[in-house]
Amino acid sequence: MFANRGLAGIDGTISTATGIALGAGRETTLLLGDVTFLHDAGGLLLGAGEPGPDLRIVVLNDAGGGIFGLLEHGKVEDDGGYGTAVERLFGTPHSVDISALAAAYGVGHTLVRTTAELAAVLASPLKGRSIVEVRTDRSGLRPLHARIKAAVAAAVSQVLLGA
Ligand SMILES: Cc1ncc(C[n+]2csc(CCOP(=O)(O)OP(=O)(O)O)c2C)c(N)n1
């Protein structure tokens, strides 16, 4: 497993995964967000006659940068003082057609909407490059993470108290 320049570095991620897949000579899966994908869309270009990797590119497409809603920016947005500026500047919403982008580079594209569909795609054999687009929603991420953190904290403190 590789993480590109720390888990938050979005630069050159498709290119790095392409190099890893070619270097290792084995089937490789890349998991990344839509902004990260779009940032290095040019990394989908293979030179004529160059070897191609067996690379599955799983794009979690929540139409923007979901991470910022989980950081201090999300609190600023919740507080409401800056109107739509936080979403505009940090959420960076977009409506790029990833299937059209895949077609432009001659890469296969599959859209999945359920975990069962995702599991089926991940289990299917891979030859060449394929983009798997997973549509998701970042709007409720901050409260969801708060609930997960609270549940983990409660579970851990029970274990610690019981020890
Ligand atoms: C080269 C570069 N520019 C900007 C950033 C700041 N940055 C960190 S995460 C992020 C957005 C990531 O969005 P996405 O890939 O869609 O993933 P999500 O947050 O939705 O999970 C940005 C712009 C960075 N890490 N690297």
Tab-separated table of C-alpha atoms and ligand atoms in Angstrom:
chain	number	residue	atom	x	y	z
A	1	MET	CA	0.000	0.000	0.000
A	2	PHE	CA	1.294	3.455	-0.910
A	3	ALA	CA	0.086	6.898	0.206
A	4	ASN	CA	1.097	9.764	-2.055
A	5	ARG	CA	2.961	12.551	-0.193
A	6	GLY	CA	0.945	12.063	2.968
A	7	LEU	CA	-2.725	11.316	2.763
A	8	ALA	CA	-3.718	14.902	1.890
A	9	GLY	CA	-1.269	15.633	-0.953
A	10	ILE	CA	-3.311	15.753	-4.144
A	11	ASP	CA	-0.563	16.463	-6.664
A	12	GLY	CA	0.303	13.879	-9.340
A	13	THR	CA	-1.687	11.045	-7.838
A	14	ILE	CA	-2.756	9.341	-11.085
A	15	SER	CA	0.788	9.621	-12.421
A	16	THR	CA	2.269	8.127	-9.244
A	17	ALA	CA	-0.173	5.208	-9.323
A	18	THR	CA	0.619	4.638	-12.997
A	19	GLY	CA	4.326	4.442	-12.149
A	20	ILE	CA	3.672	2.086	-9.244
A	21	ALA	CA	1.514	-0.209	-11.410
A	22	LEU	CA	4.076	-0.266	-14.239
A	23	GLY	CA	7.017	-0.697	-11.860
A	24	ALA	CA	5.386	-3.506	-9.922
A	25	GLY	CA	4.005	-5.092	-13.096
A	26	ARG	CA	0.851	-6.085	-11.277
A	27	GLU	CA	-2.778	-5.150	-11.036
A	28	THR	CA	-3.089	-1.954	-8.997
A	29	THR	CA	-6.033	-0.063	-7.515
A	30	LEU	CA	-5.928	3.678	-6.885
A	31	LEU	CA	-8.433	5.246	-4.483
A	32	LEU	CA	-8.788	9.030	-4.665
A	33	GLY	CA	-11.254	11.910	-4.451
A	34	ASP	CA	-12.694	13.754	-7.438
A	35	VAL	CA	-10.684	16.960	-6.881
A	36	THR	CA	-7.484	14.906	-6.649
A	37	PHE	CA	-8.484	13.051	-9.808
A	38	LEU	CA	-9.220	16.267	-11.722
A	39	HIS	CA	-5.994	17.869	-10.475
A	40	ASP	CA	-3.979	15.180	-12.297
A	41	ALA	CA	-6.377	14.303	-15.138
A	42	GLY	CA	-3.469	14.919	-17.523
A	43	GLY	CA	-1.790	11.906	-15.900
A	44	LEU	CA	-4.265	9.744	-17.846
A	45	LEU	CA	-2.351	10.502	-21.034
A	46	LEU	CA	-0.043	7.716	-22.186
A	47	GLY	CA	2.504	8.420	-24.871
A	48	ALA	CA	2.000	6.537	-28.158
A	49	GLY	CA	3.540	3.081	-27.920
A	50	GLU	CA	4.263	3.404	-24.203
A	51	PRO	CA	3.366	0.447	-21.984
A	52	GLY	CA	0.015	0.770	-20.234
A	53	PRO	CA	-0.587	-0.249	-16.609
A	54	ASP	CA	-3.289	-2.543	-15.274
A	55	LEU	CA	-4.758	0.218	-13.142
A	56	ARG	CA	-8.200	0.546	-11.602
A	57	ILE	CA	-8.896	4.162	-10.628
A	58	VAL	CA	-11.647	4.428	-8.018
A	59	VAL	CA	-12.894	8.030	-7.831
A	60	LEU	CA	-15.030	8.979	-4.830
A	61	ASN	CA	-17.005	11.743	-6.500
A	62	ASP	CA	-18.694	14.039	-3.994
A	63	ALA	CA	-18.394	16.994	-6.390
A	64	GLY	CA	-15.750	18.862	-4.423
A	65	GLY	CA	-13.301	18.725	-1.532
A	66	GLY	CA	-15.115	17.004	1.332
A	67	ILE	CA	-12.103	17.140	3.665
A	68	PHE	CA	-12.568	20.831	4.371
A	69	GLY	CA	-15.971	20.321	5.937
A	70	LEU	CA	-14.213	18.128	8.524
A	71	LEU	CA	-11.566	20.729	9.367
A	72	GLU	CA	-11.912	24.180	10.962
A	73	HIS	CA	-13.413	25.412	7.695
A	74	GLY	CA	-16.511	23.318	8.352
A	75	LYS	CA	-17.072	25.056	11.682
A	76	VAL	CA	-16.654	28.462	10.023
A	77	GLU	CA	-19.247	27.435	7.443
A	78	ASP	CA	-21.640	26.179	10.148
A	79	ASP	CA	-21.285	29.475	12.007
A	80	GLY	CA	-22.703	31.149	8.903
A	81	GLY	CA	-20.717	34.392	8.978
A	82	TYR	CA	-19.194	33.969	5.523
A	83	GLY	CA	-22.268	33.023	3.502
A	84	THR	CA	-21.382	30.750	0.585
A	85	ALA	CA	-17.671	31.725	0.545
A	86	VAL	CA	-16.457	28.604	2.390
A	87	GLU	CA	-18.210	26.270	-0.032
A	88	ARG	CA	-17.010	28.279	-3.025
A	89	LEU	CA	-13.354	28.575	-1.944
A	90	PHE	CA	-12.821	25.276	-0.101
A	91	GLY	CA	-15.641	22.975	-1.212
A	92	THR	CA	-14.757	23.960	-4.815
A	93	PRO	CA	-17.920	22.403	-6.254
A	94	HIS	CA	-17.879	21.296	-9.894
A	95	SER	CA	-19.957	19.289	-12.334
A	96	VAL	CA	-17.270	17.665	-14.467
A	97	ASP	CA	-18.518	14.696	-16.502
A	98	ILE	CA	-15.950	12.077	-15.491
A	99	SER	CA	-17.246	9.534	-18.010
A	100	ALA	CA	-16.669	12.048	-20.833
A	101	LEU	CA	-13.190	12.743	-19.483
A	102	ALA	CA	-12.463	9.001	-19.379
A	103	ALA	CA	-13.674	8.649	-22.973
A	104	ALA	CA	-11.433	11.524	-24.079
A	105	TYR	CA	-8.401	9.580	-22.821
A	106	GLY	CA	-9.691	6.208	-24.089
A	107	VAL	CA	-10.083	4.824	-20.573
A	108	GLY	CA	-13.040	2.636	-19.534
A	109	HIS	CA	-15.571	4.057	-17.074
A	110	THR	CA	-18.111	2.457	-14.763
A	111	LEU	CA	-20.481	4.344	-12.485
A	112	VAL	CA	-21.445	2.568	-9.256
A	113	ARG	CA	-24.117	3.697	-6.820
A	114	THR	CA	-24.187	0.934	-4.197
A	115	THR	CA	-21.615	-0.942	-2.113
A	116	ALA	CA	-22.759	-4.187	-3.774
A	117	GLU	CA	-22.041	-2.737	-7.220
A	118	LEU	CA	-18.652	-1.505	-5.999
A	119	ALA	CA	-17.774	-4.935	-4.564
A	120	ALA	CA	-18.692	-6.571	-7.880
A	121	VAL	CA	-16.525	-4.160	-9.891
A	122	LEU	CA	-13.577	-4.580	-7.509
A	123	ALA	CA	-13.851	-8.383	-7.770
A	124	SER	CA	-13.914	-8.412	-11.573
A	125	PRO	CA	-10.685	-9.060	-13.502
A	126	LEU	CA	-8.745	-6.029	-14.716
A	127	LYS	CA	-6.889	-5.585	-18.000
A	128	GLY	CA	-5.597	-2.133	-18.892
A	129	ARG	CA	-7.041	0.954	-17.229
A	130	SER	CA	-10.500	1.448	-15.870
A	131	ILE	CA	-12.134	4.288	-13.947
A	132	VAL	CA	-14.714	3.355	-11.325
A	133	GLU	CA	-16.734	6.404	-10.327
A	134	VAL	CA	-18.511	6.212	-6.976
A	135	ARG	CA	-21.066	8.978	-6.506
A	136	THR	CA	-21.351	10.133	-2.932
A	137	ASP	CA	-22.552	13.110	-0.912
A	138	ARG	CA	-20.337	15.266	1.310
A	139	SER	CA	-23.102	17.411	2.794
A	140	GLY	CA	-23.623	15.406	6.006
A	141	LEU	CA	-19.977	14.453	6.520
A	142	ARG	CA	-19.238	16.704	9.509
A	143	PRO	CA	-22.101	15.482	11.728
A	144	LEU	CA	-21.473	11.891	10.579
A	145	HIS	CA	-17.821	12.078	11.649
A	146	ALA	CA	-18.856	13.666	14.962
A	147	ARG	CA	-21.219	10.705	15.589
A	148	ILE	CA	-18.488	8.188	14.689
A	149	LYS	CA	-15.968	9.923	16.982
A	150	ALA	CA	-18.460	9.967	19.860
A	151	ALA	CA	-19.268	6.267	19.355
A	152	VAL	CA	-15.567	5.326	19.251
A	153	ALA	CA	-14.820	7.442	22.349
A	154	ALA	CA	-17.700	5.800	24.234
A	155	ALA	CA	-16.573	2.305	23.222
A	156	VAL	CA	-12.931	2.965	24.148
A	157	SER	CA	-13.758	4.528	27.505
A	158	GLN	CA	-15.907	1.490	28.359
A	159	VAL	CA	-12.970	-0.794	27.618
A	160	LEU	CA	-10.613	1.385	29.655
A	161	LEU	CA	-13.022	1.579	32.592
A	162	GLY	CA	-13.543	-2.168	32.442
A	163	ALA	CA	-9.764	-2.855	32.490
B	1	LIG	C1	-1.154	20.267	-4.733
B	1	LIG	C2	-2.161	20.482	-3.654
B	1	LIG	N1	-3.039	21.501	-3.740
B	1	LIG	C3	-3.970	21.694	-2.773
B	1	LIG	C4	-4.005	20.864	-1.699
B	1	LIG	C5	-5.029	21.129	-0.603
B	1	LIG	N2	-6.011	20.069	-0.589
B	1	LIG	C6	-5.971	19.065	0.326
B	1	LIG	S1	-7.228	18.009	0.178
B	1	LIG	C7	-7.917	18.908	-1.108
B	1	LIG	C8	-9.216	18.511	-1.745
B	1	LIG	C9	-9.361	17.043	-1.923
B	1	LIG	O1	-10.629	16.779	-2.516
B	1	LIG	P1	-10.994	15.343	-3.042
B	1	LIG	O2	-9.831	14.750	-3.763
B	1	LIG	O3	-12.264	15.452	-3.818
B	1	LIG	O4	-11.190	14.465	-1.732
B	1	LIG	P2	-12.268	14.666	-0.523
B	1	LIG	O5	-11.748	15.793	0.314
B	1	LIG	O6	-13.619	15.001	-1.147
B	1	LIG	O7	-12.244	13.344	0.174
B	1	LIG	C10	-7.104	20.010	-1.419
B	1	LIG	C11	-7.392	20.993	-2.490
B	1	LIG	C12	-3.064	19.798	-1.639
B	1	LIG	N3	-3.068	18.917	-0.644
B	1	LIG	N4	-2.165	19.617	-2.629
